[in-house]
Structures are given as C-alpha cells and as structure tokens.
CSV table of C-alpha atoms in Angstrom, one decimal:
chain,number,residue,atom,x,y,z
A,1,MET,CA,111.5,81.8,97.1
A,2,SER,CA,114.1,84.4,96.1
A,3,PHE,CA,112.9,87.8,95.1
A,4,ASP,CA,114.1,91.2,94.0
A,5,LEU,CA,112.0,94.2,94.9
A,6,VAL,CA,112.9,97.4,93.0
A,7,PHE,CA,111.6,100.8,94.1
A,8,PHE,CA,111.6,103.4,91.3
A,9,GLY,CA,111.7,106.7,93.3
A,10,GLY,CA,113.9,105.2,96.0
A,11,THR,CA,114.5,108.5,97.7
A,12,GLY,CA,111.0,109.8,97.5
A,13,ASP,CA,108.6,110.4,100.4
A,14,LEU,CA,106.4,107.3,99.7
A,15,THR,CA,109.4,105.0,99.8
A,16,TRP,CA,111.0,106.1,103.0
A,17,ARG,CA,107.8,107.0,104.9
A,18,LYS,CA,105.6,104.0,104.0
A,19,LEU,CA,107.2,101.3,101.9
A,20,MET,CA,110.6,100.8,103.6
A,21,PRO,CA,109.0,100.8,107.1
A,22,ALA,CA,106.4,98.3,105.9
A,23,LEU,CA,109.1,96.0,104.5
A,24,PHE,CA,111.0,96.3,107.8
A,25,GLN,CA,107.9,95.2,109.7
A,26,ALA,CA,107.5,92.2,107.4
A,27,PHE,CA,111.1,91.4,108.0
A,28,ARG,CA,110.7,91.8,111.8
A,29,HIS,CA,107.7,89.6,111.9
A,30,GLY,CA,109.5,86.9,109.9
A,31,LYS,CA,106.9,87.2,107.0
A,32,LEU,CA,109.4,88.4,104.3
A,33,PRO,CA,110.4,85.5,102.2
A,34,ALA,CA,114.1,84.5,102.6
A,35,GLY,CA,116.5,85.2,99.8
A,36,GLY,CA,115.2,88.7,99.0
A,37,ARG,CA,117.0,91.8,97.8
A,38,ILE,CA,115.6,95.4,97.9
A,39,LEU,CA,116.9,97.9,95.4
A,40,ALA,CA,116.2,101.6,95.6
A,41,VAL,CA,116.8,103.5,92.3
A,42,ALA,CA,116.9,107.3,92.0
A,43,ARG,CA,118.9,110.1,90.4
A,44,ASP,CA,121.1,110.8,93.4
A,45,ASP,CA,124.7,109.6,93.0
A,46,GLN,CA,125.4,107.6,96.2
A,47,SER,CA,126.6,104.2,97.3
A,48,ASP,CA,124.8,101.3,99.0
A,49,ASP,CA,126.3,102.3,102.4
A,50,LYS,CA,125.5,106.0,102.0
A,51,TYR,CA,121.9,105.1,101.1
A,52,ARG,CA,121.6,102.7,104.0
A,53,ALA,CA,122.8,105.5,106.4
A,54,TRP,CA,120.3,107.9,104.8
A,55,LEU,CA,117.5,105.4,105.3
A,56,LYS,CA,118.5,104.7,108.9
A,57,GLU,CA,118.2,108.4,109.7
A,58,ARG,CA,114.8,108.6,108.1
A,59,PHE,CA,113.6,105.6,110.2
A,60,GLN,CA,113.9,107.9,113.2
A,61,ASP,CA,110.7,109.5,112.0
A,62,VAL,CA,108.8,106.2,112.2
A,63,GLU,CA,106.5,105.9,115.2
A,64,GLY,CA,108.3,104.5,118.2
A,65,HIS,CA,107.2,100.9,118.5
A,66,LYS,CA,107.9,100.4,114.8
A,67,ARG,CA,111.3,101.9,114.9
A,68,PRO,CA,114.2,99.4,114.5
A,69,SER,CA,117.0,98.9,116.9
A,70,ASP,CA,120.5,99.3,115.6
A,71,GLU,CA,120.9,95.6,115.5
A,72,GLU,CA,117.6,95.0,113.7
A,73,PHE,CA,118.3,97.7,111.1
A,74,ALA,CA,121.8,96.3,110.5
A,75,ARG,CA,120.3,92.9,109.6
A,76,PHE,CA,117.5,94.5,107.5
A,77,ALA,CA,120.0,96.8,105.7
A,78,GLU,CA,121.9,93.8,104.4
A,79,MET,CA,119.0,93.3,102.0
A,80,VAL,CA,119.0,97.0,100.8
A,81,ASN,CA,120.9,98.1,97.8
A,82,TYR,CA,121.0,101.4,95.8
A,83,ARG,CA,121.4,102.1,92.1
A,84,ARG,CA,121.6,105.5,90.4
A,85,MET,CA,119.2,105.7,87.4
A,86,ASP,CA,118.1,108.5,85.1
A,87,LEU,CA,114.7,107.2,84.1
A,88,SER,CA,115.0,108.8,80.6
A,89,LYS,CA,118.2,106.9,79.6
A,90,PRO,CA,117.9,103.4,78.0
A,91,GLU,CA,121.5,102.5,79.1
A,92,HIS,CA,120.5,102.8,82.7
A,93,TYR,CA,117.7,100.2,82.2
A,94,ALA,CA,120.3,98.0,80.6
A,95,GLY,CA,122.4,98.3,83.7
A,96,LEU,CA,119.3,97.4,85.9
A,97,LYS,CA,118.6,94.4,83.7
A,98,GLN,CA,122.2,93.2,84.1
A,99,TRP,CA,122.0,93.6,87.9
A,100,LEU,CA,118.8,91.6,88.0
A,101,ASP,CA,120.0,88.9,85.6
A,102,GLU,CA,123.2,88.2,87.5
A,103,ARG,CA,121.3,86.6,90.3
A,104,GLY,CA,118.2,85.4,88.4
A,105,ALA,CA,115.7,85.6,91.3
A,106,ASP,CA,112.5,83.6,91.2
A,107,THR,CA,110.4,86.8,91.3
A,108,VAL,CA,111.0,90.4,90.4
A,109,VAL,CA,108.7,93.1,91.6
A,110,LEU,CA,109.1,96.6,90.0
A,111,TYR,CA,107.3,99.2,92.2
A,112,LEU,CA,106.7,102.5,90.5
A,113,ALA,CA,106.7,104.9,93.5
A,114,THR,CA,107.1,107.9,91.1
A,115,SER,CA,104.9,110.6,89.7
A,116,PRO,CA,102.2,108.8,87.5
A,117,HIS,CA,103.2,110.9,84.5
A,118,LEU,CA,106.4,108.8,84.4
A,119,PHE,CA,104.6,105.5,84.4
A,120,PRO,CA,104.3,105.2,80.5
A,121,GLN,CA,108.0,106.2,80.0
A,122,ILE,CA,109.2,103.7,82.6
A,123,CYS,CA,107.0,100.8,81.3
A,124,GLU,CA,108.1,101.4,77.7
A,125,GLN,CA,111.7,101.4,78.7
A,126,LEU,CA,111.2,98.2,80.8
A,127,GLY,CA,109.5,96.5,77.8
A,128,ALA,CA,112.3,97.6,75.4
A,129,MET,CA,114.8,96.0,77.7
A,130,GLY,CA,112.9,92.8,78.1
A,131,LEU,CA,112.2,93.4,81.8
A,132,ASN,CA,108.6,92.0,81.5
A,133,GLY,CA,109.1,88.3,81.6
A,134,PRO,CA,106.7,85.8,83.3
A,135,HIS,CA,108.5,86.2,86.6
A,136,ILE,CA,108.3,90.0,86.6
A,137,ARG,CA,105.5,92.1,88.1
A,138,VAL,CA,104.9,95.8,88.1
A,139,VAL,CA,103.2,97.7,90.9
A,140,LEU,CA,101.6,101.1,90.1
A,141,GLU,CA,101.1,103.5,92.9
A,142,LYS,CA,98.1,105.9,92.9
A,143,PRO,CA,97.0,108.4,91.5
A,144,LEU,CA,96.6,106.4,88.3
A,145,GLY,CA,95.9,109.3,86.0
A,146,HIS,CA,94.4,112.7,86.3
A,147,ASP,CA,91.2,111.9,84.4
A,148,LEU,CA,89.7,109.1,82.3
A,149,ALA,CA,91.8,109.8,79.2
A,150,SER,CA,95.1,109.9,81.1
A,151,ALA,CA,94.2,106.7,83.0
A,152,GLN,CA,93.3,104.9,79.7
A,153,GLU,CA,96.7,106.0,78.2
A,154,ILE,CA,98.6,104.7,81.2
A,155,ASN,CA,96.7,101.4,81.0
A,156,ARG,CA,97.3,101.2,77.3
A,157,VAL,CA,101.1,101.5,77.7
A,158,VAL,CA,101.1,99.2,80.7
A,159,ARG,CA,99.1,96.5,78.8
A,160,SER,CA,101.5,96.8,75.8
A,161,VAL,CA,104.3,95.7,78.1
A,162,PHE,CA,102.7,93.7,80.9
A,163,SER,CA,99.8,91.3,81.0
A,164,GLU,CA,96.9,92.2,83.3
A,165,THR,CA,97.9,89.4,85.6
A,166,HIS,CA,101.3,91.0,86.1
A,167,ALA,CA,100.1,94.6,86.7
A,168,PHE,CA,99.3,95.4,90.4
A,169,ARG,CA,97.4,98.7,90.8
A,170,ILE,CA,97.7,99.5,94.4
A,171,ASP,CA,95.1,101.1,96.7
A,172,HIS,CA,96.4,100.9,100.3
A,173,TYR,CA,93.0,101.1,101.8
A,174,LEU,CA,92.4,97.6,100.4
A,175,GLY,CA,95.3,96.3,102.5
A,176,LYS,CA,93.7,97.4,105.8
A,177,ALA,CA,92.8,94.6,108.1
A,178,SER,CA,89.3,96.1,108.7
A,179,VAL,CA,88.6,96.0,105.0
A,180,GLN,CA,89.6,92.4,104.9
A,181,ASN,CA,87.3,91.7,107.8
A,182,LEU,CA,84.5,93.4,105.9
A,183,MET,CA,84.8,90.5,103.4
A,184,ALA,CA,85.0,88.0,106.3
A,185,LEU,CA,82.0,89.7,108.0
A,186,ARG,CA,79.8,89.4,104.9
A,187,PHE,CA,80.9,86.2,103.3
A,188,GLY,CA,82.3,84.2,106.2
A,189,ASN,CA,79.4,84.5,108.5
A,190,ALA,CA,75.7,83.8,108.0
A,191,LEU,CA,74.5,86.5,110.5
A,192,PHE,CA,74.6,89.7,108.3
A,193,GLU,CA,74.1,88.6,104.7
A,194,PRO,CA,70.3,88.2,105.0
A,195,LEU,CA,70.1,91.7,106.4
A,196,TRP,CA,72.6,93.2,103.8
A,197,ARG,CA,70.0,94.7,101.5
A,198,ARG,CA,67.5,97.5,101.0
A,199,GLU,CA,64.7,95.9,103.2
A,200,SER,CA,66.9,96.2,106.3
A,201,ILE,CA,69.4,99.0,105.6
A,202,ALA,CA,68.4,102.7,105.6
A,203,ASN,CA,71.6,104.2,104.4
A,204,ILE,CA,75.4,103.7,104.3
A,205,GLN,CA,78.0,106.4,105.1
A,206,ILE,CA,81.7,106.2,104.1
A,207,THR,CA,83.8,108.9,105.8
A,208,LEU,CA,87.6,109.4,105.1
A,209,ALA,CA,88.4,112.4,107.3
A,210,GLU,CA,91.8,114.0,107.9
A,211,SER,CA,92.6,116.5,110.6
A,212,LEU,CA,95.8,117.6,108.9
A,213,GLY,CA,96.0,120.2,106.1
A,214,VAL,CA,98.0,120.0,102.9
A,215,GLY,CA,101.2,121.0,104.6
A,216,THR,CA,104.1,121.4,102.2
A,217,ARG,CA,102.3,119.5,99.4
A,218,GLY,CA,100.3,122.5,98.3
A,219,ASP,CA,101.5,122.4,94.7
A,220,PHE,CA,100.7,118.7,94.2
A,221,TYR,CA,97.4,118.9,96.1
A,222,ASP,CA,96.2,121.9,94.1
A,223,ARG,CA,96.6,119.9,90.9
A,224,THR,CA,94.7,117.0,92.4
A,225,GLY,CA,91.9,117.9,94.9
A,226,ALA,CA,89.9,115.8,97.3
A,227,LEU,CA,87.7,114.1,94.6
A,228,ARG,CA,90.7,112.7,92.7
A,229,ASP,CA,92.8,112.1,95.8
A,230,MET,CA,90.3,110.2,97.9
A,231,ILE,CA,86.9,109.6,96.3
A,232,GLN,CA,87.8,108.2,92.9
A,233,ASN,CA,90.0,105.5,94.4
A,234,HIS,CA,89.7,104.9,98.2
A,235,ALA,CA,86.1,105.8,98.8
A,236,LEU,CA,84.8,104.0,95.7
A,237,GLN,CA,86.8,100.9,96.4
A,238,LEU,CA,85.3,100.8,99.9
A,239,LEU,CA,81.8,101.3,98.4
A,240,THR,CA,82.3,98.3,96.1
A,241,MET,CA,83.4,96.1,99.0
A,242,VAL,CA,80.3,97.0,100.9
A,243,ALA,CA,77.8,96.7,98.0
A,244,MET,CA,79.2,93.8,95.9
A,245,GLU,CA,77.4,90.5,95.5
A,246,PRO,CA,79.0,87.4,97.0
A,247,PRO,CA,81.7,86.3,94.6
A,248,SER,CA,81.6,82.7,93.4
A,249,ARG,CA,85.0,82.0,94.9
A,250,ASN,CA,87.8,83.8,96.8
A,251,ASP,CA,90.0,84.7,93.8
A,252,ALA,CA,91.0,87.9,92.2
A,253,ASP,CA,88.9,87.9,89.1
A,254,ALA,CA,85.7,86.7,90.8
A,255,ILE,CA,86.0,89.5,93.4
A,256,ARG,CA,86.9,92.2,90.9
A,257,ASP,CA,84.1,91.1,88.6
A,258,GLU,CA,81.6,91.8,91.4
A,259,LYS,CA,83.2,95.1,92.3
A,260,LEU,CA,83.0,96.2,88.6
A,261,LYS,CA,79.3,95.4,88.6
A,262,VAL,CA,78.8,97.8,91.5
A,263,LEU,CA,80.7,100.6,89.7
A,264,ARG,CA,78.6,100.1,86.6
A,265,SER,CA,75.4,100.2,88.7
A,266,LEU,CA,76.2,103.6,90.4
A,267,ARG,CA,73.7,106.2,89.4
A,268,PRO,CA,75.4,108.4,86.8
A,269,PHE,CA,75.8,112.1,87.5
A,270,THR,CA,74.3,114.9,85.3
A,271,GLU,CA,75.0,118.6,85.6
A,272,GLU,CA,71.7,118.9,87.5
A,273,SER,CA,72.5,116.1,89.9
A,274,VAL,CA,76.0,117.4,90.6
A,275,GLN,CA,74.4,120.7,91.8
A,276,ARG,CA,72.0,118.8,94.0
A,277,ASP,CA,73.9,115.8,95.3
A,278,VAL,CA,77.6,116.9,95.5
A,279,VAL,CA,79.0,119.4,98.0
A,280,ARG,CA,82.6,120.7,97.6
A,281,GLY,CA,84.4,122.8,100.2
A,282,GLN,CA,87.7,124.5,101.0
A,283,TYR,CA,89.0,125.0,104.5
A,284,ARG,CA,89.7,128.5,105.9
A,285,LYS,CA,91.7,129.3,109.0
A,286,GLY,CA,90.5,127.7,112.2
A,287,THR,CA,91.9,125.6,115.1
A,288,ALA,CA,93.3,122.1,115.2
A,289,ASP,CA,94.2,120.5,118.6
A,290,GLY,CA,93.5,123.8,120.2
A,291,LYS,CA,96.0,125.7,118.0
A,292,PRO,CA,95.3,128.2,115.2
A,293,VAL,CA,96.0,126.8,111.7
A,294,PRO,CA,96.0,128.6,108.4
A,295,GLY,CA,93.4,128.3,105.6
A,296,TYR,CA,94.1,126.5,102.4
A,297,LEU,CA,94.8,129.6,100.5
A,298,ASP,CA,97.5,130.6,103.0
A,299,GLU,CA,99.3,127.2,102.8
A,300,VAL,CA,102.7,126.9,101.2
A,301,LYS,CA,102.7,126.7,97.4
A,302,VAL,CA,99.0,127.1,97.0
A,303,PRO,CA,98.1,129.5,94.1
A,304,PRO,CA,96.2,132.7,95.1
A,305,GLY,CA,92.5,132.4,94.6
A,306,SER,CA,92.6,128.6,94.0
A,307,HIS,CA,89.3,126.8,93.6
A,308,CYS,CA,90.7,123.4,94.5
A,309,GLU,CA,88.4,121.5,96.7
A,310,THR,CA,89.7,120.1,100.1
A,311,PHE,CA,86.3,118.6,101.0
A,312,VAL,CA,83.7,116.5,99.1
A,313,ALA,CA,80.4,115.0,100.3
A,314,LEU,CA,78.1,113.3,97.8
A,315,ARG,CA,75.0,111.2,97.6
A,316,THR,CA,74.7,108.3,95.2
A,317,GLU,CA,72.7,105.1,94.8
A,318,VAL,CA,73.5,101.6,93.5
A,319,GLN,CA,70.8,100.8,91.0
A,320,ASN,CA,70.2,97.1,91.4
A,321,TRP,CA,67.7,94.9,93.2
A,322,ARG,CA,69.8,94.6,96.4
A,323,TRP,CA,70.3,98.3,96.9
A,324,ALA,CA,67.5,100.1,95.0
A,325,GLY,CA,66.5,103.3,96.9
A,326,VAL,CA,69.3,103.1,99.6
A,327,PRO,CA,71.4,106.3,99.6
A,328,PHE,CA,75.2,105.9,99.9
A,329,TYR,CA,76.9,109.0,101.3
A,330,LEU,CA,80.6,109.5,100.7
A,331,ARG,CA,82.6,112.2,102.5
A,332,THR,CA,86.3,113.2,102.6
A,333,GLY,CA,88.2,116.3,103.6
A,334,LYS,CA,91.3,117.9,105.0
A,335,ARG,CA,91.4,119.9,108.3
A,336,LEU,CA,88.2,118.2,109.6
A,337,ALA,CA,87.4,117.8,113.3
A,338,ALA,CA,89.1,114.5,113.6
A,339,ARG,CA,91.2,111.9,111.8
A,340,ASP,CA,88.5,109.3,111.3
A,341,ALA,CA,88.0,106.7,108.5
A,342,GLN,CA,84.9,104.5,108.9
A,343,ILE,CA,82.0,102.9,107.2
A,344,VAL,CA,78.6,103.2,109.0
A,345,VAL,CA,75.8,100.9,108.0
A,346,ASN,CA,72.5,102.4,109.4
A,347,PHE,CA,69.7,99.9,109.7
A,348,ARG,CA,66.0,100.7,109.4
A,349,PRO,CA,64.0,101.2,112.6
A,350,THR,CA,61.9,98.4,114.0
A,351,PRO,CA,58.5,98.4,112.2
A,352,HIS,CA,56.5,98.7,115.4
A,353,ASN,CA,58.0,100.2,118.5
A,354,ILE,CA,56.5,98.7,121.7
A,355,PHE,CA,58.9,100.4,124.1
A,356,PRO,CA,58.6,103.9,125.5
A,357,GLY,CA,60.7,106.7,124.1
A,358,THR,CA,62.3,107.4,120.7
A,359,ASN,CA,64.6,104.5,120.0
A,360,GLN,CA,67.7,104.9,117.8
A,361,PRO,CA,67.9,102.3,115.0
A,362,ASN,CA,70.8,99.8,115.1
A,363,LYS,CA,74.0,100.5,113.2
A,364,LEU,CA,77.2,98.8,112.3
A,365,VAL,CA,80.4,100.8,112.4
A,366,ILE,CA,83.4,99.5,110.5
A,367,LYS,CA,86.4,101.5,111.8
A,368,LEU,CA,89.4,101.9,109.5
A,369,GLN,CA,91.5,104.4,111.3
A,370,PRO,CA,92.8,105.5,113.8
A,371,GLU,CA,91.2,102.4,115.4
A,372,ASP,CA,90.8,99.2,113.5
A,373,GLY,CA,87.7,97.2,114.4
A,374,LEU,CA,83.9,96.8,114.4
A,375,GLU,CA,81.1,98.3,116.6
A,376,LEU,CA,77.6,97.0,116.6
A,377,HIS,CA,75.2,99.5,118.2
A,378,LEU,CA,72.1,97.9,119.7
A,379,LEU,CA,69.4,98.7,122.3
A,380,ALA,CA,68.9,96.9,125.6
A,381,ALA,CA,66.7,97.1,128.7
A,382,LYS,CA,68.3,98.1,132.0
A,383,GLY,CA,66.1,95.6,133.8
A,384,THR,CA,64.8,97.9,136.5
A,385,SER,CA,61.2,98.2,135.3
A,386,GLN,CA,59.0,96.9,132.5
A,387,GLN,CA,58.4,100.5,131.6
A,388,ASP,CA,62.1,101.3,131.2
A,389,THR,CA,63.1,103.1,128.0
A,390,LEU,CA,65.7,101.2,126.1
A,391,ALA,CA,69.4,102.2,126.5
A,392,PRO,CA,71.9,102.2,123.7
A,393,VAL,CA,74.7,99.7,124.1
A,394,PHE,CA,77.3,98.4,121.7
A,395,LEU,CA,79.5,95.4,121.0
A,396,ASP,CA,83.1,96.6,120.3
A,397,LEU,CA,85.6,94.4,118.6
A,398,ASP,CA,89.1,95.9,118.5
A,399,PHE,CA,91.2,93.9,116.0
A,400,ASP,CA,94.5,95.1,117.5
A,401,LYS,CA,93.5,93.5,120.8
A,402,ALA,CA,91.7,90.4,119.4
A,403,PHE,CA,94.7,89.7,117.1
A,404,ALA,CA,97.5,91.4,119.0
A,405,GLU,CA,100.4,89.3,117.7
A,406,ASN,CA,102.3,90.6,114.7
A,407,ARG,CA,99.5,92.7,113.2
A,408,VAL,CA,100.1,93.4,109.6
A,409,GLY,CA,99.7,97.0,108.2
A,410,GLY,CA,98.2,97.9,104.9
A,411,TYR,CA,101.3,98.5,102.9
A,412,GLU,CA,103.0,95.5,104.5
A,413,ARG,CA,100.2,93.2,103.5
A,414,LEU,CA,100.1,94.6,99.9
A,415,LEU,CA,103.8,94.3,99.4
A,416,LEU,CA,103.7,90.7,100.6
A,417,GLU,CA,100.8,89.9,98.3
A,418,ALA,CA,102.6,91.5,95.3
A,419,ILE,CA,105.7,89.4,96.0
A,420,ALA,CA,103.5,86.3,96.2
A,421,GLY,CA,101.7,87.2,93.0
A,422,ARG,CA,98.2,87.4,94.5
A,423,LEU,CA,95.9,90.0,92.9
A,424,ASN,CA,92.9,89.8,95.2
A,425,LEU,CA,93.7,93.2,96.9
A,426,PHE,CA,94.7,95.1,93.8
A,427,VAL,CA,92.6,97.0,91.3
A,428,ARG,CA,92.0,95.8,87.7
A,429,SER,CA,92.2,98.3,84.9
A,430,ASP,CA,88.5,98.2,84.0
A,431,GLU,CA,87.6,98.9,87.6
A,432,GLN,CA,89.9,101.9,87.7
A,433,GLU,CA,88.6,103.3,84.4
A,434,GLN,CA,85.0,102.9,85.4
A,435,ALA,CA,85.6,104.8,88.6
A,436,TRP,CA,87.1,107.7,86.5
A,437,ARG,CA,84.1,107.5,84.1
A,438,TRP,CA,81.8,107.9,87.1
A,439,VAL,CA,83.5,111.0,88.6
A,440,GLU,CA,84.3,112.8,85.4
A,441,PRO,CA,80.8,114.5,85.1
A,442,ILE,CA,81.5,116.0,88.5
A,443,LEU,CA,84.9,117.4,87.4
A,444,ASP,CA,83.3,118.7,84.2
A,445,ALA,CA,80.5,120.4,86.0
A,446,TRP,CA,82.9,122.0,88.5
A,447,SER,CA,85.1,123.3,85.7
A,448,ARG,CA,82.0,125.0,84.1
A,449,ASP,CA,80.6,126.2,87.4
A,450,ASP,CA,83.7,127.8,89.0
A,451,HIS,CA,83.1,131.4,87.8
A,452,ALA,CA,79.3,131.2,88.2
A,453,SER,CA,79.3,130.0,91.8
A,454,GLY,CA,82.6,131.2,93.0
A,455,GLY,CA,84.0,127.8,93.6
A,456,PRO,CA,84.0,125.6,96.7
A,457,ARG,CA,82.1,126.5,99.9
A,458,PRO,CA,84.3,127.7,102.7
A,459,TYR,CA,84.5,125.8,106.0
A,460,ALA,CA,86.5,126.5,109.2
A,461,ALA,CA,89.4,124.2,109.9
A,462,GLY,CA,88.6,121.9,112.8
A,463,THR,CA,84.9,121.5,111.8
A,464,TRP,CA,83.1,118.7,109.8
A,465,GLY,CA,83.0,120.7,106.6
A,466,PRO,CA,80.4,123.0,105.0
A,467,ALA,CA,76.9,123.1,106.5
A,468,ALA,CA,75.6,122.0,103.1
A,469,ALA,CA,77.1,118.6,103.7
A,470,SER,CA,74.8,118.1,106.7
A,471,ALA,CA,71.8,119.4,104.7
A,472,LEU,CA,72.6,116.9,101.9
A,473,VAL,CA,72.0,114.0,104.3
A,474,ALA,CA,69.2,115.7,106.2
A,475,ARG,CA,67.2,116.1,103.0
A,476,ASP,CA,66.6,112.3,103.2
A,477,GLY,CA,65.8,112.5,106.9
A,478,PHE,CA,69.2,111.2,108.1
A,479,ALA,CA,72.3,112.6,109.7
A,480,TRP,CA,76.0,112.0,109.6
A,481,SER,CA,77.2,109.6,112.4
A,482,GLU,CA,78.7,112.4,114.6
A,483,GLU,CA,75.4,114.3,114.5
A,484,GLN,CA,73.1,111.4,115.4
C-alpha cells in the first residue's frame, strides 16, 4: 500500500521530538508499509537535503538505543521530503495538492502538528482545495480546543470538510502498550471481569505524575494548566478504559460508544463539589534529583502572580450499577516526587480475617511509565508456622521483557493505525466534547474563586503535591498508593 504522510508543523518540537523518531522506529522494525513518502511542511525556506540534515542533527537528542546509525538514517531519509508552506495562502495548498496528485498514493494522512487555533483554517483550506477525498485522513493533535465552545467550533469545521470516519483525534496515552493490555486484561481473560465492579473494588486511582517543571514552555503552559493539559484528555480516557462495559465487538464505534457512556455517567460538578472534591496546586521552589529547582512563578515566560495550576487531584464517581459508590481519584502534576503514570485498582478487604495482624487488601497496578507492565499485589504465608502473619507478595509482569522483540511505542502505534485507517485508538468528537462538558464547571468555579481564595495551593517541588490531596483521599478512609 502506497501512502503519503504530511506533517503540518514539520519543524515544530512535536514533529522532531516524537513523530519523526516514532516513524523511524516503525521503519527500523519493518512495520512501515512499503511505498511511503513523508512530507514535512513549514514556513522555513529550505530544500529536501537541508531539512534532512537538520532532522539528522535533531535525531542526536533521541535516547541512545533509538538513535539511527548513519546508514539507517540515510535509508530512512530517502522517504523524507520538505515543502515550504504559508498556511494562510490558498496557492500553497494548491501546490501541495499538485505534489500529492502527481503520485496518487493509495492513502494520504494529513497530520496537524500545529497550534490547535490553526486547525479550522487548515481544514477549510484543505476542503476548498479538494484535499478531503475518500483516501485522505486528517489527524488532529491535542489540545483540541481550550474549552467546550472552542472544541465544538473545531469539530464543526472538521466535520464540514471530513467525515467522522476520516478524522483521527489523537491521544498518545491510548497508544501505550499497557493501555492496550488493559483491554486484553479485562475482555480477553475471564479472571478479572467478575471482580471488576463495586462489590469487589474499593477505589481506583489514576496518577499521571511528572518530575519535570514547565521548562521553556511557560507561556504555553500558563494558558493551559494541568486540568486542560492532562485531566480533560489523558486521565479521562484512561478512566473510560477502566470503567467501560464490555463492547459487543472489537471495533472503533463499539468501543467508543461504551467510553462515551462512562463520560456521561460521571457525577457532574457543582460549585460546592468543586470546593470539596477538587484540589489544585502550584509548585514552589524545591529539589529534584538532589538539585535545587525554581518554583513555577520563577520559570521562564511565566507571568508574575499567575494562578495557573500545575497540579490537580479530584474525586469523582461513575453513576451506574457497576460502579455506584466507588470513588475514582485522578491526579496529575508537574515537579512531583517521581515520573510515574499508573492506574491502581484497590480491592476490598476480605470480609472476615482469620489470620493474625492487619492485612493489606489486594491491588492491581497497571504501570504506564516509566515501566510498562502489571503488578498484582497479594498476601501469602511464609510457611514457618500456622500462626504466621501474612506477608505481602506481588506478581510482576514487565511487558518490555515478556515481549522484548520490536516493542512498539505509543506514537509509533498510532501513526501506523492512522495509515491503516483503524479508528479504535482515536477519540470521537462526542467523547471529546463530553469530556470538556464535564471539566468546564471546574474551570468556571476556579475563575470565580481566584480572588477569594488566592488561587492554587502551593507545594514544594519534589513532593507529591499539596497536603489537601492526601486529605481528599483520606476523607474516604483511603490513601494514595505511595502512602499505603
């Protein structure tokens, strides 16, 4: 199958840090279909060779084992082309159409790796030029809007040009192998599904923690914040994967129908419940890896006195028969104690304890990063005496070791799925809008509350966030996983 993959924003950070390295890994693993061309478009005036040299230099920043040799890069670079485009000029889209039509590839994938405010303009120009045929797909990178109204406007314009089956809204967490194995764990095995409900599960925790600060992205981050950057998309998508009902079949619409039902079942926020069930914080100076680091307000390009949140923890419930009464805790933040993304399913204690001592309930840990795998925490007898207290043990499945050959990264998997036209791992417009609809009351309450409360709670860099986040979970008699 021949394909053309076009990156709008071809010199941007996302393209050279994530997308091009992911494509190279697919090429190295022999998974990239033959007969492909990659086209980077941007405003810079440069040739194919100059762009390839620029890209090769950027590849030196890729982690060592993923870095291409000179010979590998030379073969990969034969696929890479460059075209100068001003995205506001119709004649430049005409030139792009001519370039694509000359070869007539079986599939054309247009990846919008630009600022989302450009999505409507780009899509309208693509439609006007006829670059929306049945063999053409558009990939939309997050963030998809700044609020519900902007998301709906982007979707309106996208739908006016592309059908829903040709619009691929990307969330790179859905490409992670561990998230795919969450589906396999639940719906490919009989072991857990009978337990996957309120009678057996006490609470579920989703943590997306970063040890880094905002770095040089202070201006972008201050317009976004942790709620928009991580909760509205990544964390809610993970929640839907955990809480969804078994789909009738393994296809895109069946899966996304069930995810949408979860989003519609989330307990809506009121001004009162935002005050009670949501904690926002902002990091101050502290230490990371034993070195002093600045606070958020001291970072480059962050406005003085900013009330932007760099941490969010919240409690919610899925109001249906399976999950009634089970709290879901979501947490994300910058400059936390560790880089750690995981889902923790805490089971209820045994109804009657016949062993001495206080026994910790079982839990299942789905590790997303930096490790990729599953841990099942159990209790076992040491076997030295009948009066022994039980000892904690765990079964540890490391996917990188279990499936060591040619492991596929998140962006690599999603790019290959987009080229193949499979929508299972992408977000439908009604899902995305419902997620915005759910978080908007939090944003509205914060905008009204900033002056009254003084904004986000401070926390020291290198910690797990404000103390109020621990109190949020302790109120129900539980604790975050690192505190257990």
